[in-house]
Coordinates of C-alpha atoms in Angstrom, one line a residue:
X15 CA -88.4 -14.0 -51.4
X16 CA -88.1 -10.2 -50.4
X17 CA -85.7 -11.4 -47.5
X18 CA -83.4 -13.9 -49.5
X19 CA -82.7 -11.0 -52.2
X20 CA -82.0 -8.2 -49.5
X21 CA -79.2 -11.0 -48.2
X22 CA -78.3 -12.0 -51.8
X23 CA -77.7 -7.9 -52.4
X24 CA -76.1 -7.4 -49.1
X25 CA -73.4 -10.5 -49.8
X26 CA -73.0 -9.6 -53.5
X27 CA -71.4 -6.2 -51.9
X28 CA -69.5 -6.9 -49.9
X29 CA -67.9 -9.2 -52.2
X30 CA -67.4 -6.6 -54.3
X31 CA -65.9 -4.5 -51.9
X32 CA -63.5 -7.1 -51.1
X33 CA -62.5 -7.3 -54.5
X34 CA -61.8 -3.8 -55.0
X35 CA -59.7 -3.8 -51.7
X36 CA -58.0 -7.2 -53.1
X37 CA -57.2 -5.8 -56.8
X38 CA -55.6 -2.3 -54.7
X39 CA -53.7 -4.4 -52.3
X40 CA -52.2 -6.2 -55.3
X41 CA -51.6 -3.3 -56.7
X42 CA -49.6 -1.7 -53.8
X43 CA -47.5 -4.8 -53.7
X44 CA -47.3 -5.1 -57.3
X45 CA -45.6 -1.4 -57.2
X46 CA -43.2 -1.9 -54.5
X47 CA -42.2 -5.2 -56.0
X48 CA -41.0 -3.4 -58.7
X49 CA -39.3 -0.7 -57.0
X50 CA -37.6 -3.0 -55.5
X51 CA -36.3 -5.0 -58.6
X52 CA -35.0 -1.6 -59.6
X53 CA -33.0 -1.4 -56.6
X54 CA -32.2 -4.7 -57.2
X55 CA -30.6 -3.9 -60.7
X56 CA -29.0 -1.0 -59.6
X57 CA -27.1 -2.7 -57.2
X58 CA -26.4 -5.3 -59.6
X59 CA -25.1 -3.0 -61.8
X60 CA -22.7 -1.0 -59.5
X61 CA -21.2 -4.5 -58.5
X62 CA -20.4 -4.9 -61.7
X63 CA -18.6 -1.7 -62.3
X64 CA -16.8 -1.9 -58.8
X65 CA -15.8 -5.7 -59.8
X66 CA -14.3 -4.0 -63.8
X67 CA -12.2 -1.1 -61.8
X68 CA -10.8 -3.5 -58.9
X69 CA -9.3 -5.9 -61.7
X70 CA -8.4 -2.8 -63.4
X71 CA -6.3 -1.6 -60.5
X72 CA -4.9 -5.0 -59.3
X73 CA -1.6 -6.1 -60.1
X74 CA -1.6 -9.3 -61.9
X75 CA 0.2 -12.2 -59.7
X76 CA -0.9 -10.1 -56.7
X77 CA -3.0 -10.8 -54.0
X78 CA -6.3 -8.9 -53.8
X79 CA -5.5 -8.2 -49.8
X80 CA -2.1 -6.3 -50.0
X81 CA 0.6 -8.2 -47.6
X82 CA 1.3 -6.2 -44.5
X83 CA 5.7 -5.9 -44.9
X84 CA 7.6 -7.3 -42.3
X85 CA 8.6 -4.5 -39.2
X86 CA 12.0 -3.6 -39.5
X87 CA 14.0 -5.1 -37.1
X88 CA 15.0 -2.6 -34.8
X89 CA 18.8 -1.9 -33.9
X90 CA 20.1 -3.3 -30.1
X91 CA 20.4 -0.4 -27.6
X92 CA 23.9 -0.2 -26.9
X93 CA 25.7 -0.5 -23.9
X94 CA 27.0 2.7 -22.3
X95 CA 30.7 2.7 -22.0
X96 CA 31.6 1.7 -17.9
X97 CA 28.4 0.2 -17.4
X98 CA 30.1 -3.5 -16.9
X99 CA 32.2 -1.8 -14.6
X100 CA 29.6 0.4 -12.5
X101 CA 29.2 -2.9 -10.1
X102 CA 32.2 -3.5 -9.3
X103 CA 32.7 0.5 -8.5
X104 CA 29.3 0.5 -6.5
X105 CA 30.9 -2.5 -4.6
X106 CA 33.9 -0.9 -3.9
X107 CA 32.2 2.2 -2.5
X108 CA 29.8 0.6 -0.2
X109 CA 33.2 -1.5 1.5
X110 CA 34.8 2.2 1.7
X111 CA 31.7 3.6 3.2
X112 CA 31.4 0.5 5.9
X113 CA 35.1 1.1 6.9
X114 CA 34.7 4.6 6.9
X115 CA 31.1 4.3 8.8
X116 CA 32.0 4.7 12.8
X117 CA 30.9 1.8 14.7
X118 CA 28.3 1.8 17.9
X119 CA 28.7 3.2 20.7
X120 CA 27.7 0.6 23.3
X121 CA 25.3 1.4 26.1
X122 CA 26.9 3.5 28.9
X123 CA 27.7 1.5 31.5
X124 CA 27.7 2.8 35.4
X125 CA 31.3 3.6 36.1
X126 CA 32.9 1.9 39.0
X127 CA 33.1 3.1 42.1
X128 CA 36.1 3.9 43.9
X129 CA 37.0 2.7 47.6
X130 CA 34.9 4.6 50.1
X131 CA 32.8 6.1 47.6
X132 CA 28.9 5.8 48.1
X133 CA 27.4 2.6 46.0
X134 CA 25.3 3.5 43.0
X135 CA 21.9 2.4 44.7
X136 CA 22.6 4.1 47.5
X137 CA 23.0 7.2 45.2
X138 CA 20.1 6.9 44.2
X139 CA 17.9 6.0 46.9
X140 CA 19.4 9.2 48.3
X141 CA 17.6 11.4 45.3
X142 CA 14.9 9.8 45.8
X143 CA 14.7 10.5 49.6
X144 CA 15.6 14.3 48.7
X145 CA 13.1 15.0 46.3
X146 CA 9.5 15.9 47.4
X147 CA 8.0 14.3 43.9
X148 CA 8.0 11.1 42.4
X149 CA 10.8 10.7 39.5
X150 CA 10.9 8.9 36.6
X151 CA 14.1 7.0 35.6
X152 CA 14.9 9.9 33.4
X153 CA 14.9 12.3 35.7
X154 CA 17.2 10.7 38.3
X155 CA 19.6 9.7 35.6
X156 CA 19.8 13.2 34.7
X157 CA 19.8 14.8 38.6
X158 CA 22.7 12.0 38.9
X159 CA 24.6 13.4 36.2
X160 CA 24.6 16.6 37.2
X161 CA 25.4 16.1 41.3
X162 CA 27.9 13.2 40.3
X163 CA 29.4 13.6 37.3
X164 CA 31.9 11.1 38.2
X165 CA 29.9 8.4 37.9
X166 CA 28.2 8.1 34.9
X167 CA 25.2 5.4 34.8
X168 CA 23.0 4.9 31.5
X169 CA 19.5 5.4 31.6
X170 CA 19.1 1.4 31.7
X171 CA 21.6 1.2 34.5
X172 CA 19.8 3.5 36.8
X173 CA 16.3 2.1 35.9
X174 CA 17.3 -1.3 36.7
X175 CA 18.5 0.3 40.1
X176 CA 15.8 1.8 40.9
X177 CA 13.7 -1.7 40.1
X178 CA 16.0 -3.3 42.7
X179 CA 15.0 -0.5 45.4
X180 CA 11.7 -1.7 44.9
X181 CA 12.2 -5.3 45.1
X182 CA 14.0 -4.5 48.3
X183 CA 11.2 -2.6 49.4
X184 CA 13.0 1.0 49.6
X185 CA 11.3 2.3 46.8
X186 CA 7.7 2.5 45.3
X187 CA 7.0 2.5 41.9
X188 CA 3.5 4.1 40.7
X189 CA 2.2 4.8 37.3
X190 CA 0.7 8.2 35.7
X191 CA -0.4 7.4 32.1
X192 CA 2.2 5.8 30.5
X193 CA 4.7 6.9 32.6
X194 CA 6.5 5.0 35.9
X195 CA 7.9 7.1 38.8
X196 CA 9.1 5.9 42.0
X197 CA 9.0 7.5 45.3
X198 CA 11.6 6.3 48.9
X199 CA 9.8 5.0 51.2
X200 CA 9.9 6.1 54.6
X201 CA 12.4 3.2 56.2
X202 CA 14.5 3.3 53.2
X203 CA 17.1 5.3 54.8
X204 CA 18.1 2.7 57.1
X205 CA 17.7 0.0 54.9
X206 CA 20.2 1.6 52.6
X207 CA 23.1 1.4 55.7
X208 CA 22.6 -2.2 56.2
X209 CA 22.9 -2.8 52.9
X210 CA 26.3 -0.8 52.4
X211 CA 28.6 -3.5 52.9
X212 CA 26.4 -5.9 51.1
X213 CA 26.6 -3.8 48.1
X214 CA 30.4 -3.3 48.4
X215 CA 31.0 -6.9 48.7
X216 CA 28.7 -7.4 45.6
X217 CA 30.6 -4.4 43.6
X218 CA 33.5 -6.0 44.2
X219 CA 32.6 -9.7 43.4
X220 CA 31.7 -8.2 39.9
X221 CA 34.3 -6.4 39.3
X222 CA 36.8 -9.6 40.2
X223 CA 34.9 -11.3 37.3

């Protein structure tokens, strides 16, 4: 019997405990409940007022959301005075311009040779055999210039010369970098008098046409 009361004692206190700790809980809730009614009036109430002044400042007939007024319409830019006419002008200017613009010179052409005058390759070759270095096209064009004025050859003239002194196998051509120089070769000086007359009858043949 001594056992069953000591558990009888022990559940009756806790349940008492848990009622005491029940009844505070409620009581907690109980308190924010209400504070939050009150904040519930409150709010109530302030909607209320803010309802009374917004019909109090409304227009009747009006809309509660104020129309947003049409943009102005804004005025066309204006033409500036000569503008319809500044095509035509620019036109006219660019035909002046192309008249006035000199035309192109075309490529210098190797001048032809009078009778009994030395041929153009054979000009050549003969630099070539003179010099001691390798010459690029340049440099024989402007060597020519300078010993025979009189017969003025384009850098494109003399180049393909000098090509045609090494197809013949009178001149070598050899490459440093970028650049191509050619050097005589030994039996191009007698090559060059056999092909005198071949060259003169050529000349002439072209300049028939």
């Amino acid at each position: 019997m001594t056992d069953a009361n000591t558990l009888k004692s022990q559940y009756s206190a806790q349940v008492e405990a848990d009622l005491e700790r029940n009844a505070k809980e409620q009581e907690r809730i109980t308190a924010e409940v209400a504070a939050l009614q009150e904040q519930l009036r409150t709010l109530d109430h302030d909607r209320t007022l803010l309802v009374g002044m917004r019909e109090a400042l409304s227009v009747p007939g009006a809309s509660p959301v104020a129309e947003e007024t049409p943009a102005a319409a804004l005025p066309k830019a204006r033409k500036p005075k000569g503008e319809s006419a500044a095509p035509k002008q620019r036109a006219k200017k660019a035909a002046a311009d192309k008249k006035a613009a000199p035309a192109k010179k075309a490529p210098a052409a190797a001048q032809p040779r009078q009778a009994g005058t030395p041929t153009l390759r054979e000009l050549v070759l003969t630099l070539l055999t003179a010099s001691t270095e390798p010459r690029s096209a340049a440099e024989v064009t402007t060597t020519l210039g300078e010993s025979h004025p009189e017969r003025k050859a384009g850098g494109t003239v003399v180049r393909n010369t000098l090509e045609s002194l090494v197809a013949r196998g009178q001149a070598e051509r050899t490459k440093q970098n970028k650049s191509v120089f050619y050097t005589a070769l030994p039996a191009a000086a007698k090559d060059s008098a056999k092909d005198t007359s071949k060259d003169t009858a050529e000349e002439a043949a072209t300049a028939g046409a």
